[in-house]
Short mmCIF file of N, CA, C and O in Angstrom, two decimals:
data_model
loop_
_atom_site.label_atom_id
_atom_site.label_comp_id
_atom_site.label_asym_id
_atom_site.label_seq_id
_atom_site.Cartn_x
_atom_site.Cartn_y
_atom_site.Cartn_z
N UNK A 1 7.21 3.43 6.45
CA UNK A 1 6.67 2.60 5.41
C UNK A 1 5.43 3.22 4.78
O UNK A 1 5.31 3.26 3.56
N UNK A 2 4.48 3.72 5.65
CA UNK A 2 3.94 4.57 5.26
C UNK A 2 4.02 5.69 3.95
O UNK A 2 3.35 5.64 2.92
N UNK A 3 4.89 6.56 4.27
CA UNK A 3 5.65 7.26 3.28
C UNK A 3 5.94 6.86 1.71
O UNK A 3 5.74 7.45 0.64
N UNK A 4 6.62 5.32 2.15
CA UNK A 4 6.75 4.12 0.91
C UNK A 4 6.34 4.08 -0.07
O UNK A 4 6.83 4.33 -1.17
N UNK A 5 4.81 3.60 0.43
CA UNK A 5 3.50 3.31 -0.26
C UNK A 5 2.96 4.72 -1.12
O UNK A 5 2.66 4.85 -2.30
N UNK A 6 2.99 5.58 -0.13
CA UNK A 6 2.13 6.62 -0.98
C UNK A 6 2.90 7.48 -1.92
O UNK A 6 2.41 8.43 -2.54
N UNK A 7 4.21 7.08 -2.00
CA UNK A 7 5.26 8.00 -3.24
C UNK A 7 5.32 6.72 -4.10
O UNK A 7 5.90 6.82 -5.18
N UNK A 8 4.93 5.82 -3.83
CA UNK A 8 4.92 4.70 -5.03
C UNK A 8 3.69 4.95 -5.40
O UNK A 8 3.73 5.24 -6.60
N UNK A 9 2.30 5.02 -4.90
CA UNK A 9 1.21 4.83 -5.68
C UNK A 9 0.96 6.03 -6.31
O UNK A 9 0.56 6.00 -7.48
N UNK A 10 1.19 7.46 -5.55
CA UNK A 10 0.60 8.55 -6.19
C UNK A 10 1.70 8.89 -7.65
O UNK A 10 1.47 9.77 -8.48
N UNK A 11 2.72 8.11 -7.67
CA UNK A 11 3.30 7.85 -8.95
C UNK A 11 2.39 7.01 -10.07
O UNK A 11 2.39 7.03 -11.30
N UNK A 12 1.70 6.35 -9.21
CA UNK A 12 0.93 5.33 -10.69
C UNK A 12 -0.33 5.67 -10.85
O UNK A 12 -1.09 4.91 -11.45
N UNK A 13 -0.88 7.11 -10.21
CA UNK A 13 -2.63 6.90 -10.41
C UNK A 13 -2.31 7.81 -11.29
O UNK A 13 -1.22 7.98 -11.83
N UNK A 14 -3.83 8.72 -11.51
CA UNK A 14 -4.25 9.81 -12.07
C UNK A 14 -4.57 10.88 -11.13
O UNK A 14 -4.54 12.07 -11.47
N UNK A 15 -4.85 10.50 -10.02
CA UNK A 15 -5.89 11.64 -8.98
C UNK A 15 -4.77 11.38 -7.69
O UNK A 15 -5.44 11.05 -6.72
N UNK A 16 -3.21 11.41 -7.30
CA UNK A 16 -2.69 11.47 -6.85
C UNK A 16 -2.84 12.33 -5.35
O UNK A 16 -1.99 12.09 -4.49
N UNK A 17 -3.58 13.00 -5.15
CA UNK A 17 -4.86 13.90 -4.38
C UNK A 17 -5.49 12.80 -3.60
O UNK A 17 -5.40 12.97 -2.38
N UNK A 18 -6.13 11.66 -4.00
CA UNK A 18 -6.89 11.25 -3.72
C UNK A 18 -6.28 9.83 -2.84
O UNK A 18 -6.99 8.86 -2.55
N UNK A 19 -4.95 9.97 -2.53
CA UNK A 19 -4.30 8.46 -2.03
C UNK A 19 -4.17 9.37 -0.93
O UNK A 19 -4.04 10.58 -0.78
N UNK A 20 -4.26 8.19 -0.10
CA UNK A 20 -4.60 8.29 1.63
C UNK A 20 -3.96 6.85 2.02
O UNK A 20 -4.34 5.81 1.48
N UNK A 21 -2.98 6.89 2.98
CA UNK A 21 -2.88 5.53 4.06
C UNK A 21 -3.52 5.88 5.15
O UNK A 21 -3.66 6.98 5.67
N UNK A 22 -3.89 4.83 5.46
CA UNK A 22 -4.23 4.93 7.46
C UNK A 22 -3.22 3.55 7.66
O UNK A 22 -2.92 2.67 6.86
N UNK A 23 -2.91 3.73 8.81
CA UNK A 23 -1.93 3.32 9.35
C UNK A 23 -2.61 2.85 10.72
O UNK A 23 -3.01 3.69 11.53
N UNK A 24 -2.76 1.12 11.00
CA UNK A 24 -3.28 0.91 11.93
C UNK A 24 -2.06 -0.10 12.73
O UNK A 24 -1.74 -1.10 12.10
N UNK A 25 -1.37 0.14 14.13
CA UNK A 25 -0.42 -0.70 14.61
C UNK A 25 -0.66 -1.36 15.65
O UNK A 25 -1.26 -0.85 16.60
N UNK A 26 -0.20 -2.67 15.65
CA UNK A 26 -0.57 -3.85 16.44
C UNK A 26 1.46 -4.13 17.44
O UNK A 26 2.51 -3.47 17.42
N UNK A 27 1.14 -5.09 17.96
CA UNK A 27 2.16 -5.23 18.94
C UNK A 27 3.07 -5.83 17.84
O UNK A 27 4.09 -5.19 17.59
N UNK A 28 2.83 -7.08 17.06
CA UNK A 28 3.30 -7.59 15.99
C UNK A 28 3.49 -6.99 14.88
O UNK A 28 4.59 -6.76 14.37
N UNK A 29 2.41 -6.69 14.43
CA UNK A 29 1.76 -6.42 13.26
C UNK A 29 1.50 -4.69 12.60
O UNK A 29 0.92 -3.85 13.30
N UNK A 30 1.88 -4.43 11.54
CA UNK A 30 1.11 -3.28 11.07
C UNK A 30 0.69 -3.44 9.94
O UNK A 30 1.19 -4.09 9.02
N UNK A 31 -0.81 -2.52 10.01
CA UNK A 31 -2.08 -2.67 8.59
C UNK A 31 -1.90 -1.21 8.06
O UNK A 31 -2.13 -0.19 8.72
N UNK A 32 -1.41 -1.28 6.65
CA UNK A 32 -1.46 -0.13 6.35
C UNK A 32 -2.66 -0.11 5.25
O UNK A 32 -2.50 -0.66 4.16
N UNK A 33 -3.68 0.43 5.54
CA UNK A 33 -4.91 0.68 4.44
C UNK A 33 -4.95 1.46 3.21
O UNK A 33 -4.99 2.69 3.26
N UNK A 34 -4.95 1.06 2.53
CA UNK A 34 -4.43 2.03 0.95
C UNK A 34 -5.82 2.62 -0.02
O UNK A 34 -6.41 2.04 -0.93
N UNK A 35 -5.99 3.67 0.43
CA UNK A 35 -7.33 4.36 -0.39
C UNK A 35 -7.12 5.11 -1.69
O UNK A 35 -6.48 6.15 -1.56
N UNK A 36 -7.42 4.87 -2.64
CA UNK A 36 -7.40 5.81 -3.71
C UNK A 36 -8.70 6.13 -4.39
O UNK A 36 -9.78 5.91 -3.84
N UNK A 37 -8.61 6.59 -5.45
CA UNK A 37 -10.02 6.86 -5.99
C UNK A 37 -10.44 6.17 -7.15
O UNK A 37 -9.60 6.09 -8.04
N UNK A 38 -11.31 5.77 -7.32
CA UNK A 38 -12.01 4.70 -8.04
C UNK A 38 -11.76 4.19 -9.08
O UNK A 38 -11.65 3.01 -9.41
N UNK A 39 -11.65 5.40 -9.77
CA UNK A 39 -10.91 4.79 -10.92
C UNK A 39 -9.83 4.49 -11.38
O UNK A 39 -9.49 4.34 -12.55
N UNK A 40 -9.05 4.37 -10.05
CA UNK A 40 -7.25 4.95 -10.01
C UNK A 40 -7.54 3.05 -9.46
O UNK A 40 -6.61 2.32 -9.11
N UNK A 41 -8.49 2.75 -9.51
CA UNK A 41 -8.14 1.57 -8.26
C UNK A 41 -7.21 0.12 -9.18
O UNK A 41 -6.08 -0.26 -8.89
N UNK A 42 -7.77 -0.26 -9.89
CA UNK A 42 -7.16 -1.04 -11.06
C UNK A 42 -5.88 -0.71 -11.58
O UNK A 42 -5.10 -1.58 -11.99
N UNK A 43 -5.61 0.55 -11.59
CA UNK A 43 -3.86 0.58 -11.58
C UNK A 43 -2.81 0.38 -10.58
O UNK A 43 -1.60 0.15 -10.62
N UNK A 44 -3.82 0.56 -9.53
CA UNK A 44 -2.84 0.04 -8.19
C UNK A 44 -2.60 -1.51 -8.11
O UNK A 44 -1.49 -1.93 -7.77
N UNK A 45 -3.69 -2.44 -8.45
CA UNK A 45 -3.92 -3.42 -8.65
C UNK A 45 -3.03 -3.94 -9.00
O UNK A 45 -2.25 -4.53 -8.26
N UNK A 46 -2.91 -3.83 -10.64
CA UNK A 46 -2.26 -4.48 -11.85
C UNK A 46 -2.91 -5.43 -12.40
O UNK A 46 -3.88 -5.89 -11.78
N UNK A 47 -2.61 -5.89 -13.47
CA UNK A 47 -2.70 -7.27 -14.18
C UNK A 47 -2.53 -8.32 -13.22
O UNK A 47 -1.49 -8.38 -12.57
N UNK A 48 -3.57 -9.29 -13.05
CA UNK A 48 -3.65 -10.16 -12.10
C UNK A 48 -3.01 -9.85 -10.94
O UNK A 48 -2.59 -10.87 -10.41
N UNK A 49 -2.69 -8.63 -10.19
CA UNK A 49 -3.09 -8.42 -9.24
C UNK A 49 -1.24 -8.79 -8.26
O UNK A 49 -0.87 -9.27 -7.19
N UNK A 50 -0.43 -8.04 -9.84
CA UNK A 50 0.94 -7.77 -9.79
C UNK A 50 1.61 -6.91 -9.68
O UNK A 50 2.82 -7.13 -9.69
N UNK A 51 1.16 -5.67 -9.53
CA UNK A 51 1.41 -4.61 -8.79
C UNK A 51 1.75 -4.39 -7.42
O UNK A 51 2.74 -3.89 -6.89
N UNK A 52 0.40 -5.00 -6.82
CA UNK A 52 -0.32 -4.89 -5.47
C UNK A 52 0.63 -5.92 -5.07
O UNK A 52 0.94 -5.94 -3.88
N UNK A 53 0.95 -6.48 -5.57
CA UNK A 53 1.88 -8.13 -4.85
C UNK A 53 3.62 -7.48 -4.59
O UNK A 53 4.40 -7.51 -3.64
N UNK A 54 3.67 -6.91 -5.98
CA UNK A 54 5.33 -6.09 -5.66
C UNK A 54 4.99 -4.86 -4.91
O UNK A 54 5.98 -5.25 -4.29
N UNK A 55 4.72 -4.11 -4.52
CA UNK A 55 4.41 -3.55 -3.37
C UNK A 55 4.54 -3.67 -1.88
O UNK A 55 5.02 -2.94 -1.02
N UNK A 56 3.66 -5.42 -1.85
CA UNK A 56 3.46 -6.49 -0.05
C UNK A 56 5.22 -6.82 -0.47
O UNK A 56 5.90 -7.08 0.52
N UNK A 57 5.67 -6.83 -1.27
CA UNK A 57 6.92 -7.80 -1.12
C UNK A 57 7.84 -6.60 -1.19
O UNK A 57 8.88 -7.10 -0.75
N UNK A 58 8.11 -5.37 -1.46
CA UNK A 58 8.66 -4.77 -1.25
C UNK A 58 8.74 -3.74 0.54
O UNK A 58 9.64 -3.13 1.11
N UNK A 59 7.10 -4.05 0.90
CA UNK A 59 6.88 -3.84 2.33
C UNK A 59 7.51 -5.40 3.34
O UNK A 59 8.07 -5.38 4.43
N UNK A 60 7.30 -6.12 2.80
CA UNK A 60 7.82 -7.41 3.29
C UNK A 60 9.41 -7.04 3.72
O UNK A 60 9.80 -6.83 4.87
N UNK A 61 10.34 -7.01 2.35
CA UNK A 61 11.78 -6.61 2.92
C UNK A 61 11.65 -5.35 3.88
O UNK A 61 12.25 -5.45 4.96
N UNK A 62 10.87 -4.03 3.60
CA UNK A 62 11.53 -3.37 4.48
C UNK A 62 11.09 -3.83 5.89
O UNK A 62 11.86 -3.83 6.86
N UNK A 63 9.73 -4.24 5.95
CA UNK A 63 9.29 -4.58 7.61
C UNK A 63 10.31 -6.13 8.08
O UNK A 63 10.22 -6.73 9.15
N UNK A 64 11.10 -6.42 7.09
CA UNK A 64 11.72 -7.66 8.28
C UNK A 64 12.94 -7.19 8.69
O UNK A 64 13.62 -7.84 9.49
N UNK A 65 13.32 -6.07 8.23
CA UNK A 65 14.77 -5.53 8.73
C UNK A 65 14.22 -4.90 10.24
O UNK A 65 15.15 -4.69 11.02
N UNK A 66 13.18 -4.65 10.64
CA UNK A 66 12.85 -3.99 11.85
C UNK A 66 12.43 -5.39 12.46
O UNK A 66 12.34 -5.27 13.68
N UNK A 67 12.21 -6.33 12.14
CA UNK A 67 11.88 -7.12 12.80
C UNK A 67 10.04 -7.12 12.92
O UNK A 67 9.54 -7.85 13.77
N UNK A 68 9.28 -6.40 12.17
CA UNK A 68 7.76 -6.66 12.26
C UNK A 68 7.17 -6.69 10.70
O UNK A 68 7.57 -6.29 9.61
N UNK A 69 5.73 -7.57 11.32
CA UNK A 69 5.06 -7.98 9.89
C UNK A 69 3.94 -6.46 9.36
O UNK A 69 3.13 -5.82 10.05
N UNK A 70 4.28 -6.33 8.12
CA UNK A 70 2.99 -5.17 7.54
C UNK A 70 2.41 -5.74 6.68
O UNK A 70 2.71 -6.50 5.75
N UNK A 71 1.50 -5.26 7.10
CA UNK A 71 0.31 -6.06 5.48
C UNK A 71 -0.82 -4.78 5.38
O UNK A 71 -1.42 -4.11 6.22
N UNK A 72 -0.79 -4.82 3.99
CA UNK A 72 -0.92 -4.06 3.38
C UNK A 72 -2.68 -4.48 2.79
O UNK A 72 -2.96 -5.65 2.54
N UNK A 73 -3.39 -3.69 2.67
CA UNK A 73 -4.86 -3.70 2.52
C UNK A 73 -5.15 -2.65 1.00
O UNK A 73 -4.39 -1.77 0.59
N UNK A 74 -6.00 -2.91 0.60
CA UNK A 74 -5.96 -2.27 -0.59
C UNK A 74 -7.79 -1.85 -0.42
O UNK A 74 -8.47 -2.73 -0.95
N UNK A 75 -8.62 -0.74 0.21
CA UNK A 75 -9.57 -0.76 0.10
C UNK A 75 -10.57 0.01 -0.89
O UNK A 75 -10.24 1.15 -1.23
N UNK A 76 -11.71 -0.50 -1.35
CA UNK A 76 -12.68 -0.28 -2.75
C UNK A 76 -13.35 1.09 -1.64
O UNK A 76 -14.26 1.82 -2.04
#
């Protein structure tokens, strides 16, 4: 899932260089932390914050076919 995220975002920035996951895993749960660069940050986003939402919901389907929850962090 990992992987996922960062061929989807470094498709939508400018500084494609600059996207990083960390990947933090819980017994339940995985946090995947999404870094880009500053000014790339608002395109990851979207318009009210519809981007970033089809993204959790596209991590949503793939993490319920394994049976675990990911949530996805978007950090400034």
């Amino acid at each position: 899932m990992k992987e996922l995220i960062i061929t989807i975002v470094r498709s939508l920035v400018d500084k494609p260089e600059q996207v990083a996951v960390a990947e933090v895993e819980g017994k339940q749960t995985t946090v995947l932390e999404l870094t880009v660069a500053r000014e790339d940050l608002g395109k990851v986003i979207g318009k009210q914050g519809r981007t970033a939402q089809a993204m959790r919901t596209i991590l949503s389907a793939v993490s319920s076919k394994i049976k675990k929850r990911t949530v996805l962090e978007i950090i400034e």
